[in-house]
Coordinates of C-alpha atoms and ligand atoms in Angstrom, one line a residue:
X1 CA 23.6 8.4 -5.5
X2 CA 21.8 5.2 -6.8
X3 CA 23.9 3.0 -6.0
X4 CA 24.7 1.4 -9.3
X5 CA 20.7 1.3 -9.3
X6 CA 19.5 2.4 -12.8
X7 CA 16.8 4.7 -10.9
X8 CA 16.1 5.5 -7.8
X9 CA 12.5 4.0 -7.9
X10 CA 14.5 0.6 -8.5
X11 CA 16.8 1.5 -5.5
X12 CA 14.2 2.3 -3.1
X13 CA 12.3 -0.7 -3.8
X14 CA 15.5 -3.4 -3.4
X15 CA 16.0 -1.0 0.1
X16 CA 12.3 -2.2 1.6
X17 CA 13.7 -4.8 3.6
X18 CA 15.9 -2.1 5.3
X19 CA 13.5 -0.3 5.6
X20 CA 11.1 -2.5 7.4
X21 CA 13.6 -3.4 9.7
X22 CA 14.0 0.5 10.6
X23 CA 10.3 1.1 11.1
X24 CA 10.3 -1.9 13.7
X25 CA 13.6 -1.7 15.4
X26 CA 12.5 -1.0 19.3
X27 CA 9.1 -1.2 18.1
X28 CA 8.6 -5.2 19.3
X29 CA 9.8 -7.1 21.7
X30 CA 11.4 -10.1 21.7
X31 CA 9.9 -11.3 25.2
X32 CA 6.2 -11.0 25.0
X33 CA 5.5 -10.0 21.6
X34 CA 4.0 -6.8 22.8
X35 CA 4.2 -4.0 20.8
X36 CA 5.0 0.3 21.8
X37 CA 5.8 3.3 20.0
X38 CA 8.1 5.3 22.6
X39 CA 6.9 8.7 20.6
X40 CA 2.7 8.0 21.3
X41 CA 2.7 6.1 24.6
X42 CA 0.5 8.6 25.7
X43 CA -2.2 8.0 23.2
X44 CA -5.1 6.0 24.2
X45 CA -7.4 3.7 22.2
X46 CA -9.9 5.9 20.5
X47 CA -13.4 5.5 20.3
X48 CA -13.2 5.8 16.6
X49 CA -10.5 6.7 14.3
X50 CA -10.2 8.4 10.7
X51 CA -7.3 8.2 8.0
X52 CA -6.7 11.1 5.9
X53 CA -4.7 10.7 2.9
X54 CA -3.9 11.3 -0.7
X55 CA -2.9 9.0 -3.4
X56 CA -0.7 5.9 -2.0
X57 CA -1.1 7.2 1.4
X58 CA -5.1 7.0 0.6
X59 CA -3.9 3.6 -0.1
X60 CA -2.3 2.8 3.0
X61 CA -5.2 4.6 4.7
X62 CA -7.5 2.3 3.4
X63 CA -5.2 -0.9 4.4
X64 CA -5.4 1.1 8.0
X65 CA -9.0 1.2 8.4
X66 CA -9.6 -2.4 7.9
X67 CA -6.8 -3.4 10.4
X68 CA -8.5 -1.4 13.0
X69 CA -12.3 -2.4 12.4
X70 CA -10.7 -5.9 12.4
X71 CA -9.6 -5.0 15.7
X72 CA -13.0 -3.5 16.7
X73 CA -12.4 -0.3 16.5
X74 CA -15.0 1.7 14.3
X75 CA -12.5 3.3 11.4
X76 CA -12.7 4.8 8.2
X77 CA -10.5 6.0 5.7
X78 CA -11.0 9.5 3.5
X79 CA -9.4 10.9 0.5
X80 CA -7.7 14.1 2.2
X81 CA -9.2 16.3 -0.3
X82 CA -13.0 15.1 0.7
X83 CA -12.4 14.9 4.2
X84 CA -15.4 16.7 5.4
X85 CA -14.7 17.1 9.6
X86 CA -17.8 19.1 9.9
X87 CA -20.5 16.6 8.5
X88 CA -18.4 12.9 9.9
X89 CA -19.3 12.8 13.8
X90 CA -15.8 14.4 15.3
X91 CA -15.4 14.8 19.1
X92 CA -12.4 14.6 21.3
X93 CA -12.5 10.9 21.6
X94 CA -12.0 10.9 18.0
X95 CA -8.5 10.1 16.4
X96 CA -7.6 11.5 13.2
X97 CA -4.5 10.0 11.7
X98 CA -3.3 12.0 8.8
X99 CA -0.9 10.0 6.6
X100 CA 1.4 11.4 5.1
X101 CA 5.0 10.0 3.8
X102 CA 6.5 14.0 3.4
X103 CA 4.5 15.6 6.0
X104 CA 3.6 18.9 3.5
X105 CA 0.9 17.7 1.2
X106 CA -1.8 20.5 0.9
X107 CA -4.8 18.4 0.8
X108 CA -3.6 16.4 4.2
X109 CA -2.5 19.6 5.8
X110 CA -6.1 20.5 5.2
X111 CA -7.6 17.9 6.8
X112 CA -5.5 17.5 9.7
X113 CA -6.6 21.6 10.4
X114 CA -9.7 21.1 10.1
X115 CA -10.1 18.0 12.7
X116 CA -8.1 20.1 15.0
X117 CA -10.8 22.9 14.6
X118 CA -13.4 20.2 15.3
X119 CA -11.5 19.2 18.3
X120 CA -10.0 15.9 17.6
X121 CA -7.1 13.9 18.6
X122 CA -4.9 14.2 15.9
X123 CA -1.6 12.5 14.7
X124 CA 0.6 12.0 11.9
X125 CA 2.2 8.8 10.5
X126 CA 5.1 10.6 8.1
X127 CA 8.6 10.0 7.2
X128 CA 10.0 13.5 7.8
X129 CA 10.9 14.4 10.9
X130 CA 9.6 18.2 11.3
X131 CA 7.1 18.0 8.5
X132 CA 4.2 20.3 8.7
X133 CA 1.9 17.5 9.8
X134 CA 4.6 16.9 12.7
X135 CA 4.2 19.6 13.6
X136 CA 0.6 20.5 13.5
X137 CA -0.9 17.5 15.2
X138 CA -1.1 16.3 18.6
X139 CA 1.4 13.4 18.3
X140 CA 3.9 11.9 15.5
X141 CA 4.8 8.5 14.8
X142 CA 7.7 8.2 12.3
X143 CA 7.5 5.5 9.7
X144 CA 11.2 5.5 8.9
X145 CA 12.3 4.7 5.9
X146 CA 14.8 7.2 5.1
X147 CA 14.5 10.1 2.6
X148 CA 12.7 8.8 -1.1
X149 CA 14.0 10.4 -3.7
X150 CA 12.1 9.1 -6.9
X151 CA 8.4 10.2 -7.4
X152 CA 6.8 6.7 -7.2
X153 CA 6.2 6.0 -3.6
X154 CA 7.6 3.1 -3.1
X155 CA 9.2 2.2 0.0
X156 CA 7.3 5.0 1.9
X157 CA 4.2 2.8 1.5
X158 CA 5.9 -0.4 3.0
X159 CA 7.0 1.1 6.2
X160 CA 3.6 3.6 6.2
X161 CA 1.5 -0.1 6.2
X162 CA 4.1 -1.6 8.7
X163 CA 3.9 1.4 10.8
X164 CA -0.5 1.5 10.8
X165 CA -0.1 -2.1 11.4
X166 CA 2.3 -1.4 14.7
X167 CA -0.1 1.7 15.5
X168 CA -3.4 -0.7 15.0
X169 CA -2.1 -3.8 17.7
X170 CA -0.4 -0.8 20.0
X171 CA -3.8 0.9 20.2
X172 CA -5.9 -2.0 20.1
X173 CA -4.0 -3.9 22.8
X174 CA -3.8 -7.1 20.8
X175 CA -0.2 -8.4 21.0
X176 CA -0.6 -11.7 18.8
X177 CA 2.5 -13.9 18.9
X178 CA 2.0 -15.3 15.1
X179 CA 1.3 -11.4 14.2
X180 CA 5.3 -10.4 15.6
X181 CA 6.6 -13.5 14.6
X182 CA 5.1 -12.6 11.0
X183 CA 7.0 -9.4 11.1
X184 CA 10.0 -10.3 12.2
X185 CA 10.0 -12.5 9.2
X186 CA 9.0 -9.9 6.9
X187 CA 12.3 -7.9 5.8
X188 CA 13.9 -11.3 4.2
X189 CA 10.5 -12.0 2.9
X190 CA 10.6 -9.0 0.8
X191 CA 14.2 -10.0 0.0
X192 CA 13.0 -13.1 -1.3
X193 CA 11.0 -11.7 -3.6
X194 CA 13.5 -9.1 -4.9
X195 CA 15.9 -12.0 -5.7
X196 CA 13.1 -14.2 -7.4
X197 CA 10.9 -12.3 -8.7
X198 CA 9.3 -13.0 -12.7
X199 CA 7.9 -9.6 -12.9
X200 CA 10.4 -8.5 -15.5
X201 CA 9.9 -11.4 -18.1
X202 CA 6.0 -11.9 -17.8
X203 CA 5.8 -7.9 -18.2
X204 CA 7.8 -8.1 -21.1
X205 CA 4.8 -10.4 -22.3
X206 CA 2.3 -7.7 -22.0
X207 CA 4.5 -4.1 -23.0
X208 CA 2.0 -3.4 -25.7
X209 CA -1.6 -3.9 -23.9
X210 CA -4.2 -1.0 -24.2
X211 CA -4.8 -1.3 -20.4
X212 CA -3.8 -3.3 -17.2
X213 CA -6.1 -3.5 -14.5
X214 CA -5.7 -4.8 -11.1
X215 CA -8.0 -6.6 -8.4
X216 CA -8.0 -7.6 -4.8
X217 CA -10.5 -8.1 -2.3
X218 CA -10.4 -7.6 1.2
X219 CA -7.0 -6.8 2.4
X220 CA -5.8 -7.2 -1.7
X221 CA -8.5 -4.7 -2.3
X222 CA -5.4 -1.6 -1.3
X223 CA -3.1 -3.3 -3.6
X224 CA -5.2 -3.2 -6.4
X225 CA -5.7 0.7 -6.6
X226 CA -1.5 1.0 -5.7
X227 CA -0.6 -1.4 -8.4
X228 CA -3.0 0.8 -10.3
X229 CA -1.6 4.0 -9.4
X230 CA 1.9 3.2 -10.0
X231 CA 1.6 1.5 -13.4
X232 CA 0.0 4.7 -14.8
X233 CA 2.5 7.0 -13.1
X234 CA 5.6 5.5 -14.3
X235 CA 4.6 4.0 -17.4
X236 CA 1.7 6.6 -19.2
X237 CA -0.5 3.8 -19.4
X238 CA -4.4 3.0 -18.6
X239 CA -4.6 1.3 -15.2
X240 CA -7.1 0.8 -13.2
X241 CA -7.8 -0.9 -9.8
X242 CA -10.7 -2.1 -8.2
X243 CA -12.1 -4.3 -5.6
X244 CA -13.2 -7.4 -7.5
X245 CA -16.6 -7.5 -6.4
X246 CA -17.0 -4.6 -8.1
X247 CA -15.7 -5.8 -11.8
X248 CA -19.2 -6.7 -12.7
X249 CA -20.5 -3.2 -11.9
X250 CA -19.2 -1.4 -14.7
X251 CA -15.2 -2.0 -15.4
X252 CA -15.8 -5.7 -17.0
X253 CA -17.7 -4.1 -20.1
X254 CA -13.2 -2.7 -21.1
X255 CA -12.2 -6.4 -20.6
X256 CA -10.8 -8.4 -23.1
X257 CA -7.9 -9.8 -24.6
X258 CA -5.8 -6.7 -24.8
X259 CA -6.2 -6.0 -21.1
X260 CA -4.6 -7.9 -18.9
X261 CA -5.4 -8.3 -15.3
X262 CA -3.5 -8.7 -12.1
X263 CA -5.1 -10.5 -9.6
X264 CA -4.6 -10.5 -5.8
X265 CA -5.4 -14.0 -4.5
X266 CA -3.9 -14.2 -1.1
X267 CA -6.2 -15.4 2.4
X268 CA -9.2 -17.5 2.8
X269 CA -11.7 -14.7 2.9
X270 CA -11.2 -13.7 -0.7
X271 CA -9.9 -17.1 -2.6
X272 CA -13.3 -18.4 -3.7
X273 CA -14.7 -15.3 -5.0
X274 CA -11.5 -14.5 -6.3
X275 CA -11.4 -17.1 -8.6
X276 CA -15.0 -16.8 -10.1
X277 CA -13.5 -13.2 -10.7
X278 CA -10.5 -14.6 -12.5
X279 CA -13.1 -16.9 -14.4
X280 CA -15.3 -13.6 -15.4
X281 CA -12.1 -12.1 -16.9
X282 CA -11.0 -15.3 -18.5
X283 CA -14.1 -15.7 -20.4
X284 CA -13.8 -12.4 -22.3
X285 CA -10.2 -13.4 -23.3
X286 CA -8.3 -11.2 -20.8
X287 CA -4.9 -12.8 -20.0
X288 CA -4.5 -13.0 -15.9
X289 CA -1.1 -12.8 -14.0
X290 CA -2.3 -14.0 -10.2
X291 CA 0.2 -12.5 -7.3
X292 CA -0.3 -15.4 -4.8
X293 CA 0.8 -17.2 -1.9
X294 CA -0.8 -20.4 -2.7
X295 CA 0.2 -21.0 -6.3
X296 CA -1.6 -24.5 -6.1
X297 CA -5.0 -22.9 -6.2
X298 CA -4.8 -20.5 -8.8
X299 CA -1.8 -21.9 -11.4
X300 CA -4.1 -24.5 -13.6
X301 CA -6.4 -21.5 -14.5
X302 CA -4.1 -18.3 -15.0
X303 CA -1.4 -17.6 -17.5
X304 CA 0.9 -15.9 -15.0
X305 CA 1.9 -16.6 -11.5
X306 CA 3.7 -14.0 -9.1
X307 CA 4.5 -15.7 -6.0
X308 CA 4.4 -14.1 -2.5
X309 CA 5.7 -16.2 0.6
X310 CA 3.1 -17.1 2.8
X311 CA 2.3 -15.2 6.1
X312 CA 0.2 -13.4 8.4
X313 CA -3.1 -12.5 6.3
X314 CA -2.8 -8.9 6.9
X315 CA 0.6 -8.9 6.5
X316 CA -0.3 -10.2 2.7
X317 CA -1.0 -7.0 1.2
X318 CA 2.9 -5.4 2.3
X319 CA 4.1 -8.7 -0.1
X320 CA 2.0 -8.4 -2.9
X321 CA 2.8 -4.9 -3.4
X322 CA 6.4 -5.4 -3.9
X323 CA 5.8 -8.0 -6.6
X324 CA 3.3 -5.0 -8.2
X325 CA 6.0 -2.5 -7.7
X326 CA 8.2 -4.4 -10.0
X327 CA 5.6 -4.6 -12.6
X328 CA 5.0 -1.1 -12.5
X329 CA 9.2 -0.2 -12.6
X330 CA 9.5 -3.1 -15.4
X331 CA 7.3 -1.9 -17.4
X332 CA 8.1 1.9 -17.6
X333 CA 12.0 0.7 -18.2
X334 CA 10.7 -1.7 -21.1
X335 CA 8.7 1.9 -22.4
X336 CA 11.8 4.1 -22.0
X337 CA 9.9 6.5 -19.5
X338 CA 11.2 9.1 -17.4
X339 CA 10.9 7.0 -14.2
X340 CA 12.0 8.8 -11.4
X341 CA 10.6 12.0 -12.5
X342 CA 7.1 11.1 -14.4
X343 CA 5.7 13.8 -16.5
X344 CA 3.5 16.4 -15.0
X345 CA 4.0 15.0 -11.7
X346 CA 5.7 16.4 -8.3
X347 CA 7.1 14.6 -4.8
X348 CA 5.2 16.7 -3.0
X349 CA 1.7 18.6 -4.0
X350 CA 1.9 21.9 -2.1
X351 CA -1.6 23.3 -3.5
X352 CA -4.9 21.8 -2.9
Ligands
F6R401 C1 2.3 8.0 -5.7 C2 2.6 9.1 -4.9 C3 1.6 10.1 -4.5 C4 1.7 10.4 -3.1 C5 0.7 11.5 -2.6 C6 0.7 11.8 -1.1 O1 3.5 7.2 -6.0 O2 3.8 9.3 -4.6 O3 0.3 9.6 -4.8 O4 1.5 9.3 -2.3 O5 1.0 12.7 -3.3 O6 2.0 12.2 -0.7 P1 2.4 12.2 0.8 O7 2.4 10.8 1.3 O8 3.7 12.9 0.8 O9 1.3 13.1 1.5

C-alpha cells in the first residue's frame, strides 16, 4: 500500500534514500574506496560506449555520457527510438548500455537488438530482474530500487544515475576517495531535503502560470529536461527544459512574467553563465526559483531559493532532482490531477 502516503509518486520519492542505499550496498568498500559490481566483473573498459534510452532513462542516459567522457571515455547518449546502430561506428569493442528502469520498453528493446546485430557489447542498467533487456544483452547490472508503482519515474532515476555513476568509476578504474565518501553521504542527503524542503509553499506561489521552464548546464543540464518531463506529466502543464546556453536560441522569445523558471545553479563550471542566464529571464519579468547549493551566490537576485546540500559536483544533479520532484508532485496535488496514473500515459510503453 502507500503507506499512509497520499500517492505512490509521494511514497517513492520519500523512499530514495532507501533506495540509494540498496543500489550501493556491496557496491563500495569501506577500505580503499574502490568500487565493483559482482554481476559485470567480467566487463572491460570499452573503447567507446553508447546509452540508449527513452524519456527519464534518456535523462539518466545523458547524465551517463558526460560521467564517462569526463572520465575519458568517448560516450554518447541516444534517444532509443533514433538509435541508428548501423550509421554510429559499432564494433565489438563498443559498449551499448541500454537503460531501462522496467526492462520491456519497445523503443529500448529495439535498440539493444539492433547493437547486438551490429556486434556490440551490450548491457542493461534496469530495475527488474528478468526484464527483456536482462535478458537480451550480454550482461545486467541491477539498479535496485524496488518495484515503482506510480507512473512518474521517480526513484527509478535516483538509483539508475547512482547506478551509471558506480558503472562509470568501475569501468573507468577511477576510485576517487571524495567521490565514495560523497556517496556514502548521499541517502541522508536526500533525507535532508525531504524533511526541509520549500517546494510545496513557493509552488503554491506559481499554481496558475501559463508555463514553467527549467534550466541547467553541464551536469544540471539532465535535470532540466526531468524537471520538465515530470511537471508536464503529473500536472497537464507547459514545461519545458533546456540547457541554458540554449535559452537565447529560440525558447527566451515565451519568457515573461507568467513563466517562471527553475534554475539549476550548482558547480563552478556553470555558476557564472548561469547567472547571466538568470539575468536574461529576469529582465523579461519571469520570476526565477534557483535549486542551489550555494544559496549565497544566487539569493540577492532570484525570488526563490531551493537548497541542495553541498557535495561531489556530479553527484549534484541526483540532489537537485529530488527538490524538482517535489515541485512537480506539489504542483499536480495543488491542481487535483490524477497523479499516479497521468492521463494517456502508461508504466511501460510496449509499442514503438
Ligand atoms: C517518466 C517516465 C517515462 C519512462 C520511459 C522509459 O516519468 O516514467 O518517461 O522513463 O517510458 O521507461 P523505462 O525506463 O521503463 O524504459
Amino acid at each position: 500500500g502507500k503507506s499512509g502516503y497520499d500517492h505512490y509518486m509521494c511514497k517513492e520519492i520519500n523512499e530514495q534514500p532507501r533506495a540509494i542505499r540498496n543500489c550501493l550496498r556491496g557496491r563500495i568498500s569501506e577500505i580503499d574506496a574502490s568500487v565493483s559490481i559482482d554481476e559485470i566483473g567480467d566487463l572491460a573498459r570499452p573503447e567507446r560506449i553508447q546509452f540508449v534510452g527513452c524519456g527519464t532513462s534518456y535523462h539518466a542516459s545523458r547524465y551517463a555520457a558526460r560521467l564517462f567522457r569526463r572520465r575519458g571515455i568517448p560516450a554518447t547518449a541516444f534517444y532509443a527510438s533514433e538509435y541508428d546502430a548501423g550509421a554510429v561506428p559499432v564494433n565489438e569493442e563498443t559498449l551499448v548500455v541500454g537503460v531501462t528502469q522496467s526492462g520491456e520498453t519497445a523503443d529500448t528493446l529495439s535498440a539493444i537488438r539492433d547493437a547486438n546485430r551490429c556486434g556490440a557489447e551490450t548491457l542493461a542498467v534496469t530495475n527488474v530482474v528478468g526484464s527483456s533487456a536482462s535478458r537480451e544483452t550480454d550482461h545486467v547490472m541491477y539498479i535496485r530500487a524496488g518495484p515503482e508503482i506510480s507512473v512518474a519515474a521517480t526513484k527509478t532515476f535516483a538509483s539508475q544515475q547512482v547506478a551509471l555513476l558506480l558503472l562509470a568509476s568501475t569501468l573507468a578504474g577511477d576510485y576517487s576517495r571524495s567521490l565514495v565518501e560523497a556517496l556514502r553521504a548521499l541517502p541522508d542527503q536526500i533525507q535532508s531535503i525531504l524533511d526541509g524542503s520549500r517546494a510545496s509553499e513557493i509552488t503554491d506561489v506559481y499554481a496558475r502560470s501559463d508555463a514553467y521552464f527549467f534550466i541547467g548546464r553541464g551536469y544540471g543540464a539532465s535535470v532540466a529536461l526531468e524537471g520538465a518531463l515530470k511537471l508536464k506529466e503529473v500536472t497537464y502543464k507547459h514545461a519545458e527544459g533546456f540547457p541554458g546556453g540554449e535559452l537565447k536560441h529560440g525558447p527566451l522569445a515565451l519568457v515573461g512574467d507568467r513563466t517562471p523558471v527553475f534554475a539549476i545553479v550548482t558547480g563552478e563550471s556553470a555558476t557564472g553563465k548561469m547567472l547571466s542566464n538568470i539575468k536574461e529571464v529576469e529582465a523579461r519579468d519571469a520570476p526565477v526559483i534557483a535549486v542551489t547549493d550555494s544559496p549565497s551566490a544566487v539569493e540577492s537576485i532570484v525570488d526563490h531559493v531551493l537548497r541542495i546540500p553541498e557535495t561531489h559536483e556530479q553527484l549534484t544533479p541526483i540532489l537537485a532532482n529530488v527538490q524538482l520532484q517535489l515541485v512537480a508532485y506539489w504542483l499536480a496535488h495543488r491542481l487535483g490531477r490524477s497523479i499516479d496514473k497521468p492521463r494517456n500515459l502508461a508504466k511501460s510503453v510496449t509499442v514503438e
